[in-house]
Short mmCIF file of C-alpha atoms in Angstrom, two decimals:
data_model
loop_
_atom_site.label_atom_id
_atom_site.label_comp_id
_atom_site.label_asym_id
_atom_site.label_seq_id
_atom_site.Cartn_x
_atom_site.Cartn_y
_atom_site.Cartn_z
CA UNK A 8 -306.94 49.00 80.44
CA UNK A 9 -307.76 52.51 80.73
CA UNK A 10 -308.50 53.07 77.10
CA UNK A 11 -310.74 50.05 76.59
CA UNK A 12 -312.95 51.41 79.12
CA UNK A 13 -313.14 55.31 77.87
CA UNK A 14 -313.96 53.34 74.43
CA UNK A 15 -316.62 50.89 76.42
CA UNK A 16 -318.19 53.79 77.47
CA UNK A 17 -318.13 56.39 74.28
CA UNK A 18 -319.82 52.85 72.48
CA UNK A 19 -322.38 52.99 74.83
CA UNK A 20 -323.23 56.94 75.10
CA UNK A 21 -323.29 56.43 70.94
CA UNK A 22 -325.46 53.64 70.86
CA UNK A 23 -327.95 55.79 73.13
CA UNK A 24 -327.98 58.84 70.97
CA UNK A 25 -330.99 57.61 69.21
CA UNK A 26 -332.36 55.54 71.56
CA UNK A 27 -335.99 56.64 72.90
CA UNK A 28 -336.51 55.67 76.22
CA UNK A 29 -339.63 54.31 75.97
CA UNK A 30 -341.00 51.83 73.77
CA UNK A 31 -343.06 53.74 71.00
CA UNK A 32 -345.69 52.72 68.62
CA UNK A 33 -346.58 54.63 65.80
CA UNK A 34 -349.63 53.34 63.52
CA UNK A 35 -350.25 53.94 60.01
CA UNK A 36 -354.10 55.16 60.93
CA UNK A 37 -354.82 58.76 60.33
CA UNK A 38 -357.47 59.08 62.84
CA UNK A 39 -355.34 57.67 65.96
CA UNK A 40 -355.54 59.48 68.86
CA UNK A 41 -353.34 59.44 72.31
CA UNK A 42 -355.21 60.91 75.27
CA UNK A 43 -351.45 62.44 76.60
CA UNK A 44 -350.96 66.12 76.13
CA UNK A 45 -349.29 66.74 71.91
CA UNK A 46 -347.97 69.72 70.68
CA UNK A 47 -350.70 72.08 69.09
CA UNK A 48 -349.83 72.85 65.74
CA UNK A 49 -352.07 75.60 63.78
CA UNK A 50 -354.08 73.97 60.99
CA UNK A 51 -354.20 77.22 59.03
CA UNK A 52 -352.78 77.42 55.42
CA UNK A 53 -349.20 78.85 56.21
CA UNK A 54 -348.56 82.44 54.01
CA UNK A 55 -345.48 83.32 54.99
CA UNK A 56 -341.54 81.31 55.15
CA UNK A 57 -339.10 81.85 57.16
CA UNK A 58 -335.93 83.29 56.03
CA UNK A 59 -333.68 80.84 53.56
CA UNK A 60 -330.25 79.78 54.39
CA UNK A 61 -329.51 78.87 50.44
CA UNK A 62 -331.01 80.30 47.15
CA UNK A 63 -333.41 77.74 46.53
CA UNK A 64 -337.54 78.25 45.96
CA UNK A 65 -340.05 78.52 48.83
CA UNK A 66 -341.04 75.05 49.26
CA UNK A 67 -344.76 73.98 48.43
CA UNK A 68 -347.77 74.21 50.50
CA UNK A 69 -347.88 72.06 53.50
CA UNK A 70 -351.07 70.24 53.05
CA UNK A 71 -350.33 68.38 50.14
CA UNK A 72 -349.35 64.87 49.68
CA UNK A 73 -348.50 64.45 46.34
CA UNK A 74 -344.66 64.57 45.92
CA UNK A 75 -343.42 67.02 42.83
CA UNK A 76 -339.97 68.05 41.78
CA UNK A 77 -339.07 70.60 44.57
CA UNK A 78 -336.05 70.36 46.25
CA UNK A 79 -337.94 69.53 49.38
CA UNK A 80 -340.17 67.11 47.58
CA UNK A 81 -337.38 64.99 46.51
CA UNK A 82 -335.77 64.84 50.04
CA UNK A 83 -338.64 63.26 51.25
CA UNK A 84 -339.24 60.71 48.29
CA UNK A 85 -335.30 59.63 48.99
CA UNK A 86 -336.05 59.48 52.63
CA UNK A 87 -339.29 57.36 52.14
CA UNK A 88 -337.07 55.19 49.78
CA UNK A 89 -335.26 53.67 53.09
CA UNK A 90 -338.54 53.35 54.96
CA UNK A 91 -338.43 49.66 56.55
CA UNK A 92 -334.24 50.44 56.65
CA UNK A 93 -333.09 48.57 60.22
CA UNK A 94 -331.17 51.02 62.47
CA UNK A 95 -327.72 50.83 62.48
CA UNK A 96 -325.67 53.24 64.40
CA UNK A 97 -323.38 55.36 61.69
CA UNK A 98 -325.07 53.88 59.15
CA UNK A 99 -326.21 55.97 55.56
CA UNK A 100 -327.08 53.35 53.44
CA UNK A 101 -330.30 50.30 52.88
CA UNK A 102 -328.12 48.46 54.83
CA UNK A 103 -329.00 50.18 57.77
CA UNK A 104 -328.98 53.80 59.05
CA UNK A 105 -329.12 56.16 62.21
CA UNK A 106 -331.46 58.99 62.37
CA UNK A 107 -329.18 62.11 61.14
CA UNK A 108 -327.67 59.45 58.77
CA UNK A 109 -331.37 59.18 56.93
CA UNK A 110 -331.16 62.92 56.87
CA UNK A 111 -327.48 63.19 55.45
CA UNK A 112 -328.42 60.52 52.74
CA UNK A 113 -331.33 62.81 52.29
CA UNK A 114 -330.34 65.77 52.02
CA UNK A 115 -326.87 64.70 50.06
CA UNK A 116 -329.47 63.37 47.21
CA UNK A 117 -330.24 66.93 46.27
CA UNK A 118 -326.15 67.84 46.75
CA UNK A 119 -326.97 69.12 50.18
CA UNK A 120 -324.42 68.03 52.81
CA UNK A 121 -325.25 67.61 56.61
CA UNK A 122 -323.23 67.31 59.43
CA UNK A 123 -323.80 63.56 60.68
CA UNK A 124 -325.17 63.98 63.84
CA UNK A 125 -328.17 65.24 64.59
CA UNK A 126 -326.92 67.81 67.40
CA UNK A 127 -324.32 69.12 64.67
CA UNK A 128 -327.57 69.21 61.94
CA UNK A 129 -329.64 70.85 64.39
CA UNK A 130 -327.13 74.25 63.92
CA UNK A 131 -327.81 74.58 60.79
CA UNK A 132 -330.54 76.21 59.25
CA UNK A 133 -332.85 78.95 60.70
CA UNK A 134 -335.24 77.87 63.80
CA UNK A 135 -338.86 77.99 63.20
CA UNK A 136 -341.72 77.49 65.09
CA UNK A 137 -343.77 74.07 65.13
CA UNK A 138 -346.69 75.75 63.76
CA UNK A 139 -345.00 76.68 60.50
CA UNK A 140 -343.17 73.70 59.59
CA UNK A 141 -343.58 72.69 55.85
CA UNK A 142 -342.27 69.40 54.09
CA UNK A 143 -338.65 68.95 53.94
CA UNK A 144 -338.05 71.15 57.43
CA UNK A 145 -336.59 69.41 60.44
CA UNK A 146 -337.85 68.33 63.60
CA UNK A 147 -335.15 67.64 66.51
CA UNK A 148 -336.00 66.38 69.83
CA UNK A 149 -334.11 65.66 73.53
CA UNK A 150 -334.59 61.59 73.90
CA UNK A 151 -331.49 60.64 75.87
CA UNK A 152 -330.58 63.61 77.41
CA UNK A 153 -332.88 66.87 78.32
CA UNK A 154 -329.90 69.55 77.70
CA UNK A 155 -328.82 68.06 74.32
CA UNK A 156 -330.60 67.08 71.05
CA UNK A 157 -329.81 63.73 70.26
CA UNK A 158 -332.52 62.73 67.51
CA UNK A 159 -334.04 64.05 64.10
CA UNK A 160 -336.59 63.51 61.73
CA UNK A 161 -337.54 64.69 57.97
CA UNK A 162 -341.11 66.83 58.11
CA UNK A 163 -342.84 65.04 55.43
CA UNK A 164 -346.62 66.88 55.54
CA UNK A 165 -348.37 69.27 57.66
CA UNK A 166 -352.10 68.36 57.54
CA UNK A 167 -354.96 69.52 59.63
CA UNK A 168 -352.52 70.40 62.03
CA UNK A 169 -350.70 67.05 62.32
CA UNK A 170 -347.42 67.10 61.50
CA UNK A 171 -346.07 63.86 60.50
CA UNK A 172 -341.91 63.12 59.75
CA UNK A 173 -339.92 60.22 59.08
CA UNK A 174 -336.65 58.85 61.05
CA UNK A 175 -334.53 56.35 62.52
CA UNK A 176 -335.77 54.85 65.67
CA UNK A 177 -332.89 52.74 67.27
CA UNK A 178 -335.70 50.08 68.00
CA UNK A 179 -337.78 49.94 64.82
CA UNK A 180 -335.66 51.05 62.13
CA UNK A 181 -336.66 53.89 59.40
CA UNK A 182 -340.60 54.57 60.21
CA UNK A 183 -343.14 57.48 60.16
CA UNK A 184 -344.32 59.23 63.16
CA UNK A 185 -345.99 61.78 64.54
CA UNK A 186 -345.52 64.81 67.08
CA UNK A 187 -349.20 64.48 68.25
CA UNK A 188 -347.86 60.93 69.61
CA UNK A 189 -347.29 61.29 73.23
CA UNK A 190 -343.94 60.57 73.66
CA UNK A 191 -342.54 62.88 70.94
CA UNK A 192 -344.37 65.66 71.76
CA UNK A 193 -342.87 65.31 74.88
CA UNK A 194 -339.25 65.09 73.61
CA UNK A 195 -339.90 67.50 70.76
CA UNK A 196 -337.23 70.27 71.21
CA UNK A 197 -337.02 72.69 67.90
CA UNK A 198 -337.68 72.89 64.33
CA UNK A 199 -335.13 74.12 61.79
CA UNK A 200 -335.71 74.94 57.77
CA UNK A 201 -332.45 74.42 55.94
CA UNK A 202 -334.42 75.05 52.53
#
């Protein structure tokens, strides 16, 4: 009886993991504004990258859109490929996914292999600051648990000092958001560039 209870309750802590605790609603409109405090993220052109972890290229500029053949650039097309992908805790596939598993599948496109959870993925890499994050970087944020990171998403532009990434949201599946919304501002913990 014992067991079925230590396994009730690791089910539930997992389930959680990517869980916000609010409701959130992101809109596709450029111009939307929330009136709650956002991170401030400098609009200038960044100049400089942080130190690599592999051999790869710099990645582009961070105000672009337009998706070329970098490494980083075809992250995020694979990413935006599950957009509209229901959440599914474990999951890596259309089927369904959870937010470090849209980051492993990712990532594993361009032979790159994550951990598969985001607290694991958010030791990798080297820690940046907000203000120089660049397409294909990683955000990670606190949601269930203030101590621990327990959710990621895929940086996929940088633009007038918005920065905008894509992840699994337990209640809405594979979607684009941003850190100027209110609540992830206020759960953003770190940045991390594995490119």
């Amino acid at each position: 009886m014992g067991m079925k209870r230590i396994l009730l309750l690791i089910l539930v802590i997992v389930f959680a993991a990517c869980k916000p605790k609010s409701n959130v609603i992101t809109t596709k409109h450029p111009g939307y504004k929330k009136s709650r405090p956002s991170v401030t993220v400098s609009p200038k052109p960044n100049t400089k990258t942080a130190p690599s972890t592999t051999t790869t290229k710099p990645l582009s500029g961070s105000s672009t859109t337009s998706y070329g053949n970098s490494k980083a650039d075809k992250i995020i097309k694979k990413a935006l490929s599950f957009k509209g992908t229901k959440y599914k805790y474990g999951g890596i596939t259309k089927s369904g996914m959870d937010c470090s598993g849209l980051m492993y599948a990712s990532y594993k496109s361009q032979d790159i292999t994550l951990p598969r959870t985001s607290f694991e993925q958010s030791k990798k890499g080297t820690k940046i600051s907000v203000s120089k994050v660049q397409r294909g970087d990683l955000v990670f944020f606190k949601t269930t648990n203030k101590n621990r990171i327990s959710h990621v998403g895929l940086v996929i532009d940088n633009k007038r000092g918005e920065v905008r990434f894509i992840h699994s949201s337990s209640s809405r599946g594979v979607m684009i958001s941003s850190l100027k919304e209110g609540y992830w501002s206020n759960t953003f913990a770190e940045a991390r560039r594995l490119l």
